[in-house]
Coordinates of C-alpha atoms in Angstrom, one line a residue:
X1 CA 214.0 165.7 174.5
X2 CA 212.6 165.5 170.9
X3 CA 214.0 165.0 167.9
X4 CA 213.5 166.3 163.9
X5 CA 214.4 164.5 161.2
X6 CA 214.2 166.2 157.8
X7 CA 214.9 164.6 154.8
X8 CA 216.4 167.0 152.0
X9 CA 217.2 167.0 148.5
X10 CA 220.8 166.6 149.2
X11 CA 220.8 165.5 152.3
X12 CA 219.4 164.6 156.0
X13 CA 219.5 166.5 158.6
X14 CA 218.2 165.6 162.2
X15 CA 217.8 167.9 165.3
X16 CA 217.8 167.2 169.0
X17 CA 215.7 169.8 171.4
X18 CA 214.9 170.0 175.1
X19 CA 211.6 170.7 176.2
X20 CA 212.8 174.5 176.2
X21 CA 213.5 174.3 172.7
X22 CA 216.8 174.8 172.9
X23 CA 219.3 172.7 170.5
X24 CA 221.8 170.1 171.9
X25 CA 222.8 168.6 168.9
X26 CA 222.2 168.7 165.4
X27 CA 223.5 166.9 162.8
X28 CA 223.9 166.6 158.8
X29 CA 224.4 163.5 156.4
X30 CA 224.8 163.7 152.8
X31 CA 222.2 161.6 150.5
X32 CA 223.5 160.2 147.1
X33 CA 222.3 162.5 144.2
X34 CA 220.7 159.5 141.6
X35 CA 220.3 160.3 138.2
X36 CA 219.2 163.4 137.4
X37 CA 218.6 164.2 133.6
X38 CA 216.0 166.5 132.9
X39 CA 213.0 166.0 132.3
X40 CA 214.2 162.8 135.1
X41 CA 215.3 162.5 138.0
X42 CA 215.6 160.0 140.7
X43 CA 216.8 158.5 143.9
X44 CA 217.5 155.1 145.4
X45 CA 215.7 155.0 148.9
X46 CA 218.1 153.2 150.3
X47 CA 220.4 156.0 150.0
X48 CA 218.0 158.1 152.5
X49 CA 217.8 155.6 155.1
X50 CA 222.0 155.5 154.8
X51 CA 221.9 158.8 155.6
X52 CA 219.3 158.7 158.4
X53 CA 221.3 156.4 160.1
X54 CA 225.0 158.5 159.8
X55 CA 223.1 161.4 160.9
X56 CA 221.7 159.5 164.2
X57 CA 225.5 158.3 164.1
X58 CA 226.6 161.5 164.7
X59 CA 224.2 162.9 167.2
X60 CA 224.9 159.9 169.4
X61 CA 228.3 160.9 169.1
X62 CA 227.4 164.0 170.8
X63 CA 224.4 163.6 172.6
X64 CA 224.0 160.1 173.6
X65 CA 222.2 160.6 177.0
X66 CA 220.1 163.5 174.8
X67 CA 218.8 160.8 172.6
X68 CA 218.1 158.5 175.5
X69 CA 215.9 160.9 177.2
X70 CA 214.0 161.8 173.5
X71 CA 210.1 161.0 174.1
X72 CA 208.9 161.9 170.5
X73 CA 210.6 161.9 166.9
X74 CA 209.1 164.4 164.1
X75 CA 209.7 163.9 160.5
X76 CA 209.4 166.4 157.6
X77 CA 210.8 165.6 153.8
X78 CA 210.7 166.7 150.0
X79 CA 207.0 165.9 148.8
X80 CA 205.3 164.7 145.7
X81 CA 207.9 162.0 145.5
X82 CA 206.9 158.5 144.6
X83 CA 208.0 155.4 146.6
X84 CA 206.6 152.3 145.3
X85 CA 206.5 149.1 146.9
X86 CA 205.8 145.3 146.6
X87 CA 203.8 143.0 149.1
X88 CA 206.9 142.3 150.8
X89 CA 208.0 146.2 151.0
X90 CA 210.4 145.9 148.4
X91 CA 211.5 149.1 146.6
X92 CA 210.4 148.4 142.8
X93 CA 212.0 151.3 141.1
X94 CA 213.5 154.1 142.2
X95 CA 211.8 157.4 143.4
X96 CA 210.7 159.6 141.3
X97 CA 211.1 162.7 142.6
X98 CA 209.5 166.4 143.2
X99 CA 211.3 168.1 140.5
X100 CA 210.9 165.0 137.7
X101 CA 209.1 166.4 134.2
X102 CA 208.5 163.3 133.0
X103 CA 204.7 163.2 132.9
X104 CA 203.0 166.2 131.0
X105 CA 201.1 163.9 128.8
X106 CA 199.6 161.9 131.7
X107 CA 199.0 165.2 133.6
X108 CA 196.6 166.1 130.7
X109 CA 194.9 162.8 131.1
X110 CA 193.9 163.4 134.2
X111 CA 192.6 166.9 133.7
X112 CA 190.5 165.5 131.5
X113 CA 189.7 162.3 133.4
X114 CA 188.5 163.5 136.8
X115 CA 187.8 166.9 139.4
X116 CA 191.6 167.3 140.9
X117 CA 191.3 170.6 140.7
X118 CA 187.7 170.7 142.5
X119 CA 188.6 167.7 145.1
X120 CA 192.7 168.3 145.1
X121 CA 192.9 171.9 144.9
X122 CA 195.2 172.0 142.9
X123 CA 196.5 171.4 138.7
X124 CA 197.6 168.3 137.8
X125 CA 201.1 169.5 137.5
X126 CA 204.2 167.1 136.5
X127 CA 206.2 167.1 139.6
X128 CA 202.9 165.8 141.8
X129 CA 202.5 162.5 142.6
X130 CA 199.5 161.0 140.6
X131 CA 200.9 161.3 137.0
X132 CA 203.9 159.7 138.3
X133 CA 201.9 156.9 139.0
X134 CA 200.1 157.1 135.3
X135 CA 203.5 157.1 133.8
X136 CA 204.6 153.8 135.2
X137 CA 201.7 152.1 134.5
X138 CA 202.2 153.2 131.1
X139 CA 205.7 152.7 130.7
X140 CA 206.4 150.1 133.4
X141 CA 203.8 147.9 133.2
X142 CA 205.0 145.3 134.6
X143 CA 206.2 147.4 137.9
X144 CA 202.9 148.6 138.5
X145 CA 201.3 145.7 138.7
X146 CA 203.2 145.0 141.4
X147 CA 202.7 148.3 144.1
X148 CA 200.7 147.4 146.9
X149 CA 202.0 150.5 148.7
X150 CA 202.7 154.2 147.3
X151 CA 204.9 156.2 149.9
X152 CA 206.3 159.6 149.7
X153 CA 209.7 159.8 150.7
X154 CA 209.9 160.8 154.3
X155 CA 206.8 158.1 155.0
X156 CA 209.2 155.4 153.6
X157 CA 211.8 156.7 156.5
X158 CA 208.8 156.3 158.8
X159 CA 208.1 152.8 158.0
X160 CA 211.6 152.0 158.4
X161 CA 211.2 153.9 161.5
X162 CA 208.1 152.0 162.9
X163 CA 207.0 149.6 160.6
X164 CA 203.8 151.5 160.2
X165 CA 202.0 152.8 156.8
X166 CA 201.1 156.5 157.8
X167 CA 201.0 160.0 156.0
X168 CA 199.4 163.3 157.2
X169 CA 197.8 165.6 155.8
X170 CA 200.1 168.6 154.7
X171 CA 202.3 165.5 152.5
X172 CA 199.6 163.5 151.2
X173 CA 197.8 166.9 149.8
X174 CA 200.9 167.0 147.4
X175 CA 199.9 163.6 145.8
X176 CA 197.0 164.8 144.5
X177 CA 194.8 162.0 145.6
X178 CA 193.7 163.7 149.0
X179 CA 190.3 165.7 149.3
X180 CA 191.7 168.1 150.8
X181 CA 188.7 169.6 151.8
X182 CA 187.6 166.8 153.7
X183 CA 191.3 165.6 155.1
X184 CA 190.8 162.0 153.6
X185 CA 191.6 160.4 150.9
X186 CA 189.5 160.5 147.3
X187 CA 188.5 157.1 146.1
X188 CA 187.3 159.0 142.8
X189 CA 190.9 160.7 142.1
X190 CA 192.8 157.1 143.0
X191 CA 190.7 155.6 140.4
X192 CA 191.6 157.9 137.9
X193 CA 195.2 156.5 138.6
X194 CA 193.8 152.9 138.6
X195 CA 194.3 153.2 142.2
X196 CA 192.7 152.0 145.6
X197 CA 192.9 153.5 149.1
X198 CA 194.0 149.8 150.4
X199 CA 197.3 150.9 148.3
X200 CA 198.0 154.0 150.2
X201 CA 198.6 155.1 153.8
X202 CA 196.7 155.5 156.7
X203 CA 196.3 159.1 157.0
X204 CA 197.1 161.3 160.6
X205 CA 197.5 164.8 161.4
X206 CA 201.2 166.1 161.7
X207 CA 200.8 166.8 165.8
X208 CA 199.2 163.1 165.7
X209 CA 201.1 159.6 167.1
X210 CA 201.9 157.6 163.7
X211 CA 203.7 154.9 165.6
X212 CA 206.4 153.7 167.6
X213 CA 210.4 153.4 167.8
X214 CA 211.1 149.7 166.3
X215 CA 212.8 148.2 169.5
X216 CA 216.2 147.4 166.8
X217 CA 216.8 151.0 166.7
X218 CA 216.4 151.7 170.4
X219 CA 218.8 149.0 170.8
X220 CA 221.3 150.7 168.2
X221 CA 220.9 154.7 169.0
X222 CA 220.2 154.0 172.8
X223 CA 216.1 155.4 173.0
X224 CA 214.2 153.9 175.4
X225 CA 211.3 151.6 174.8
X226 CA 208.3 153.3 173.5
X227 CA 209.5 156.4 171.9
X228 CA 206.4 157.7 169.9
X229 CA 207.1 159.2 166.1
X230 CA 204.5 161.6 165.1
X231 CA 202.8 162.8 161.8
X232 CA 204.9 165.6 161.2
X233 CA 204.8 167.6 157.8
X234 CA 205.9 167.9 154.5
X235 CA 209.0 170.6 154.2
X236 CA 207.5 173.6 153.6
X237 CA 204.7 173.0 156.2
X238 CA 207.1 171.6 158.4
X239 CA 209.2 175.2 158.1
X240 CA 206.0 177.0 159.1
X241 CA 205.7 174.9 161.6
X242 CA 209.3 175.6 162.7
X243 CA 208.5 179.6 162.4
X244 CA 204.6 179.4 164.1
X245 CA 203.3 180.3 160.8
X246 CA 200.4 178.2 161.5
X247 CA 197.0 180.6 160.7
X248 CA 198.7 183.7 160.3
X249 CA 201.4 185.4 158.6
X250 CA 203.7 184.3 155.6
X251 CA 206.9 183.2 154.6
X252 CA 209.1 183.3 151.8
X253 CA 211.8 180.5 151.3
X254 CA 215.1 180.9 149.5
X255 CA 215.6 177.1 149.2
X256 CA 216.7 174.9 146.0
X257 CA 213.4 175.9 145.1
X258 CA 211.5 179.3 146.2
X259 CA 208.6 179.5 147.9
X260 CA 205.8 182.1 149.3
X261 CA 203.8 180.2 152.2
X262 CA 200.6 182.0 153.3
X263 CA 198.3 180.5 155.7
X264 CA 194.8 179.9 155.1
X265 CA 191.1 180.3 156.8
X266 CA 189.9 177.0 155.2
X267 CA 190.4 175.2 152.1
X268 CA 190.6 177.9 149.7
X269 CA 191.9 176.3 146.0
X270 CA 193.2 178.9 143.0
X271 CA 194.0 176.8 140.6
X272 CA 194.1 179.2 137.3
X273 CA 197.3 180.8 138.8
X274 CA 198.5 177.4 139.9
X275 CA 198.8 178.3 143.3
X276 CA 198.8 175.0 145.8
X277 CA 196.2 174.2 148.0
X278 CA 196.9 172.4 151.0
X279 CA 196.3 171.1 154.3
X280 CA 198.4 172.7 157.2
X281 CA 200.0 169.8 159.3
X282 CA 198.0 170.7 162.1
X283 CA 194.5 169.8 162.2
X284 CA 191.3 172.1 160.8
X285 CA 194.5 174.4 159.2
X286 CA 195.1 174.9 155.7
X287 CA 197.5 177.5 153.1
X288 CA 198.2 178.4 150.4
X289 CA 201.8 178.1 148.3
X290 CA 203.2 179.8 145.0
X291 CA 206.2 177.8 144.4
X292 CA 209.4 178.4 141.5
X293 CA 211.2 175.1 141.0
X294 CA 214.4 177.2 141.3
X295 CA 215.7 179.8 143.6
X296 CA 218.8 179.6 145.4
X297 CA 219.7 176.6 142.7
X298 CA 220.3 179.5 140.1
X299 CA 223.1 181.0 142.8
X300 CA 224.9 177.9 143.1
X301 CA 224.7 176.9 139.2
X302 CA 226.1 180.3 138.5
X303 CA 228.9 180.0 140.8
X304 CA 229.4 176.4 139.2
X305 CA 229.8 177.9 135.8
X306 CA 232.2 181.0 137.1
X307 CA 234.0 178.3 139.4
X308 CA 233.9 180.7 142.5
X309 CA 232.2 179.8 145.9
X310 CA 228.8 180.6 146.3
X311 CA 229.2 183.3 149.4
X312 CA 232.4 185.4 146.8
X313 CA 230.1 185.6 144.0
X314 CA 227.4 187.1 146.4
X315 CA 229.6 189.6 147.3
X316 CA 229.9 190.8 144.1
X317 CA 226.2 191.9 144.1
X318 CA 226.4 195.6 144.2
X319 CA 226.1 197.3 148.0
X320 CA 223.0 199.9 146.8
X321 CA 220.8 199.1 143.7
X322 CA 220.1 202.3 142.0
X323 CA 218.2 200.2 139.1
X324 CA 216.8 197.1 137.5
X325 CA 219.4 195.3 135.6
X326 CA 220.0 195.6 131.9
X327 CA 219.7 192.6 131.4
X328 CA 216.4 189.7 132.0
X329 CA 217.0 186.5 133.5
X330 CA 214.1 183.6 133.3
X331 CA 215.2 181.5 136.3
X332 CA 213.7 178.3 135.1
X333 CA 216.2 176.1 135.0
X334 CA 213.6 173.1 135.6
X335 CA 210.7 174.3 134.3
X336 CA 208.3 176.9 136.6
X337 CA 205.1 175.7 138.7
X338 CA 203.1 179.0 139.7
X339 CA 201.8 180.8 137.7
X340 CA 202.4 179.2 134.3
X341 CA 202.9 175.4 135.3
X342 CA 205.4 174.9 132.6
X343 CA 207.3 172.0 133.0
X344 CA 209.4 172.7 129.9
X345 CA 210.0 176.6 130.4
X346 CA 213.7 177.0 130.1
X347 CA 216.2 179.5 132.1
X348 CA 217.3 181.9 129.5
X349 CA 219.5 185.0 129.4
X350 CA 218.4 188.6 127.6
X351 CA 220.8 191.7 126.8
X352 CA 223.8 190.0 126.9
X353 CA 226.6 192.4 125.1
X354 CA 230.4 193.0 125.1
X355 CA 230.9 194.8 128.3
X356 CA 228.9 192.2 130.6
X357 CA 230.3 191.7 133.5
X358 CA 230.4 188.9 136.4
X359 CA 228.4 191.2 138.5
X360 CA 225.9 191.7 135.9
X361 CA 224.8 188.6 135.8
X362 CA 225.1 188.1 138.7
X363 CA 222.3 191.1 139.7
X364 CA 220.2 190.0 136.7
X365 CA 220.0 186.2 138.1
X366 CA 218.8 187.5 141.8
X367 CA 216.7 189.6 140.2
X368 CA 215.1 186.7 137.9
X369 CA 214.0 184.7 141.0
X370 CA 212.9 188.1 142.4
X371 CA 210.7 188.5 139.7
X372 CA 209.4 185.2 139.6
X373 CA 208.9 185.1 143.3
X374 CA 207.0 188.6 142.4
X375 CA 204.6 186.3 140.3
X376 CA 204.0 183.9 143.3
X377 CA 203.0 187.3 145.0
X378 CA 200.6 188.3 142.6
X379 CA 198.8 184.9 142.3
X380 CA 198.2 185.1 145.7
X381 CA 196.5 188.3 145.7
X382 CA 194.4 186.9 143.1
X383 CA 193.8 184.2 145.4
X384 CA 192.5 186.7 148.3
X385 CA 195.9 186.3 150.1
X386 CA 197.5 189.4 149.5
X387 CA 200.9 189.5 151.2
X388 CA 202.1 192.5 152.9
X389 CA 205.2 191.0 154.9
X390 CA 206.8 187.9 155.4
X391 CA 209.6 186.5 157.3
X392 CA 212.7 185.3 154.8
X393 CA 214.6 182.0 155.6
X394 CA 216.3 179.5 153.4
X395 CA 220.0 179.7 152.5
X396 CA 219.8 182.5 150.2
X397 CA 218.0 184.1 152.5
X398 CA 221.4 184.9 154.8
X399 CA 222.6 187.6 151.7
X400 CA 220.6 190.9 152.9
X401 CA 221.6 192.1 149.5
X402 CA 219.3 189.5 147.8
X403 CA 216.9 190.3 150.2
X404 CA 216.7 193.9 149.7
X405 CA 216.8 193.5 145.7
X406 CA 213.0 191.1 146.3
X407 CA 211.6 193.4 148.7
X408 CA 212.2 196.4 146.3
X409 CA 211.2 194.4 143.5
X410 CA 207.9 192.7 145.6
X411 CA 207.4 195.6 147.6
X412 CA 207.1 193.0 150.8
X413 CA 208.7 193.8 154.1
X414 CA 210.7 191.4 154.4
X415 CA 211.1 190.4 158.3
X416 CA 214.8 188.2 158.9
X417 CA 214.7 186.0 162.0
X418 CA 217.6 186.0 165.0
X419 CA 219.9 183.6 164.3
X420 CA 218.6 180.1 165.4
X421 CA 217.1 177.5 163.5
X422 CA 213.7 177.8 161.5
X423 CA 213.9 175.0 159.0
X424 CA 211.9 172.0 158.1
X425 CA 213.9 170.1 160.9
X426 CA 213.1 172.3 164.2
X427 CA 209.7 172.2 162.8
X428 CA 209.5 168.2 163.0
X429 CA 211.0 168.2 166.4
X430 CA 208.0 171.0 167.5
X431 CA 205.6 168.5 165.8
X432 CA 207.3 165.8 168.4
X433 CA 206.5 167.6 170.6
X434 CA 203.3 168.3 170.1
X435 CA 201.9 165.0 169.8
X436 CA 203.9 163.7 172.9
X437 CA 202.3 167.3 174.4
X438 CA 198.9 167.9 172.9
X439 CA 198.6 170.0 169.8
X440 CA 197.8 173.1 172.3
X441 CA 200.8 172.7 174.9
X442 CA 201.6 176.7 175.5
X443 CA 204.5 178.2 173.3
X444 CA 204.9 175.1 171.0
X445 CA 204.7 177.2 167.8
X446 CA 205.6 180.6 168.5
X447 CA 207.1 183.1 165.9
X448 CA 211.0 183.5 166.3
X449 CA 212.2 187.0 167.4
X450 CA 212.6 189.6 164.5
X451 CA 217.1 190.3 164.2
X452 CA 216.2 192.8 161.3
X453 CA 213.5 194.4 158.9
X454 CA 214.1 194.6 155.1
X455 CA 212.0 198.0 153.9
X456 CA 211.2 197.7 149.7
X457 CA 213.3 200.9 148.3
X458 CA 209.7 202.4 147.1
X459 CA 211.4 204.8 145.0
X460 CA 212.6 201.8 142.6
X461 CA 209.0 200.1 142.7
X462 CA 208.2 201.7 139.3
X463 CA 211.1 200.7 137.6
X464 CA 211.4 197.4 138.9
X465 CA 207.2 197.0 137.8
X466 CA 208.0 197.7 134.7
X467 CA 211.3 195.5 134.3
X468 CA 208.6 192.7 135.5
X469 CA 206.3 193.5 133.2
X470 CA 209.1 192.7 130.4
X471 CA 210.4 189.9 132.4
X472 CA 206.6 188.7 131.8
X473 CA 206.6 189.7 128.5
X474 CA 210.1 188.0 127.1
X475 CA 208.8 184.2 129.0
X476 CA 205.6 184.6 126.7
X477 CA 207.5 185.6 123.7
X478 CA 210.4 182.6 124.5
X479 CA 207.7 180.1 125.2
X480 CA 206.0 180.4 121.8

């Protein structure tokens, strides 16, 4: 048996699989929302592990001899968040976390103070985890003299896990202090952040051992001695890892945030469109990401402001889209990373009148994060990754609607999986089993079986290129 563990936004959620990869039990656990008040936002630690540990609650519940017989555990988790610790592996302060806008000043330091786009890959953007760093030790003096370890949030889970400091790859490129290049950290890009490698991780690939079971929680869960917890992945590499999107294909993810995932032949950084350059979570791999800070968040905000569940104001989307919407939605609701890397772009509404209607808004918000997913498209072309089709998963991904209204809008076949689990979880418990397996064990990370294709309508594509072009064209004109 092996076991994911993926630590979420809102939540955890682990996964138990036999060596068939077939689920026996799964399980969720709600994590404590913080304080969130933009540009900050925040999360006690403590509240993860709580959760960790009512999730493995309930899987014993169901599944006690599965977890007995589990030989490997995988995590996956949110990146770019920063877990700082004492000598003594006290948590200082609480994390600050992926979506926290805090730090455009100190992001423009380090522009200007070292190569992170040459050695990184990638623009120092707010939400990554070096001018977080910069920030405290502005702000919070007095705490950051005190870190002796910097963890991102699902390595914290691991040391409470094993009592071992590890990240891989896929994770630690999202700090910004990783050549990512050379899979190691950057002693130049730490000391930009008045930073040492004795104060970070030891690094591992995702299909690598990290460490083992502490004997307390065999004891509590019922493991047996010895269970081995490997590398595994940050969430969106852990999600191509749960769909074999490993050196081929693409996928686009209708999360909280959106995401277009395209493998990569080496380390292939495009920062002018602020595309992300990272390592894969297995080893010599690498991709490429165009990322919106919100996607299926703008779905469940609107449905929070109509007070109506989230699956009846999707039905109101209309059955056949015979044209863009009237109106424009910017779906930026906490700023935009690719291609603008705005941290302070706002979500804003165009052509409202009299006669709007629920379902107007409605088309003109799935068509927003259409568009912007559309920009993440482009960028990658730029970048020499054009993307011709792509499997869809994520939440909003189970409204075909949606789906058909980006893949007219795109002009991406958009492939939708059987029913099954793809997510960040099924991925970690794959990357269990590959390190208790070897990286290469047959069949580890094959592509689920194709349910149904989404064609783009290519008789709208000119209509909805234009209706980007103003979409384009109004975020400009807002932003000055």
């Amino acid at each position: 048996m092996f076991l994911g563990i993926d630590l979420g936004t809102s939540g955890v959620k682990a996964l138990l699989i036999d060596s068939e990869q077939r689920i026996l039990s799964e399980a969720t656990a709600p994590v404590e929302s913080g304080f969130s008040e933009p540009p900050f936002s925040e999360q006690d630690p403590a509240t993860w592990i709580a959760a960790v540990e009512a999730a493995l609650d309930r899987i014993r519940a169901e599944a006690a001899m599965g977890l007995a017989a589990v030989e490997a555990i995988g995590l996956s988790g949110h990146m770019h968040g920063a877990v700082l610790l004492d000598g003594d592996d006290k948590v200082l302060r609480p994390c600050i976390m992926w979506n926290d806008g805090r730090s455009a000043k100190e992001c423009q330091l380090l522009e200007q103070a070292e190569d992170f786009r040459g050695i990184g890959g990638n623009l120092v953007m707010a939400g990554f985890t070096a001018p977080k760093l910069l920030w405290v030790a502005e702000h919070e003096p007095e705490v950051f003299a005190r870190v002796r370890k910097v963890l991102l949030p699902k390595d914290y889970i691991r040391l409470w896990l094993t009592g071992e400091y590890y990240s891989e790859m896929s994770d630690a490129s999202g700090t910004l202090w990783l050549d990512v290049a050379g899979r190691r950290w950057s002693d130049a890009l730490l000391a930009a952040c008045n930073l040492d490698r004795s104060q970070m991780p030891e690094l591992c690939e995702g299909t690598e051992i990290s460490g083992t079971l502490r004997s307390e929680h065999c004891r509590r869960w019922g493991f047996k001695p010895s269970v081995i917890v490997a590398g595994g992945a940050g969430d969106n590499a852990a999600a191509a890892c749960g769909m074999g999107i490993i050196r081929d294909s693409a996928f686009v993810s209708l999360g909280t945030s959106g995401v277009v995932f395209a493998p990569t032949e080496g380390f292939r950084p495009c920062t002018a469109k602020a595309i992300h350059a990272f390592c894969h979570a297995a080893p010599d791999t690498w991709h490429q990401m165009g990322v919106i800070l919100s996607a299926a968040s703008c779905i469940e905000w609107l449905a929070g402001l109509f007070q109506r569940p989230v699956d009846e104001l999707l039905a109101l989307a209309p059955e056949k889209i015979d044209a863009p919407s009237r109106m424009t939605f910017l779906p930026y609701l906490t700023g935009v990373r690719t291609p603008h890397n705005d941290p302070n772009a706002q979500a804003t509404f165009f052509g409202l009148t009299s006669d709007t209607e629920i379902s107007d808004v409605l088309q003109a918000v799935l068509e927003g994060v259409g568009f912007a997913l559309q920009d993440c498209f482009l960028a990658l072309s730029e970048a020499d990754t054009p993307v011709s089709e792509a499997y869809a998963v994520g939440g909003g991904a189970r409204s075909l609607r949606w789906l058909q209204t980006i893949a007219n809008i795109t002009g991406v076949r958009l492939l939708v999986p059987e029913k099954g689990e793809y997510g960040a979880s099924f991925g970690a418990a794959r990357l269990a089993m590959a390190a208790a397996n070897g990286e290469n064990a047959a069949g580890i990370f094959a592509k689920p079986v194709v349910k149904s294709v989404v064609e783009p309508d290519l008789g709208l594509l000119d209509a909805y290129n234009a209706a980007h072009s103003e979409f384009c064209r109004k975020y400009f004109a807002n932003r000055e």
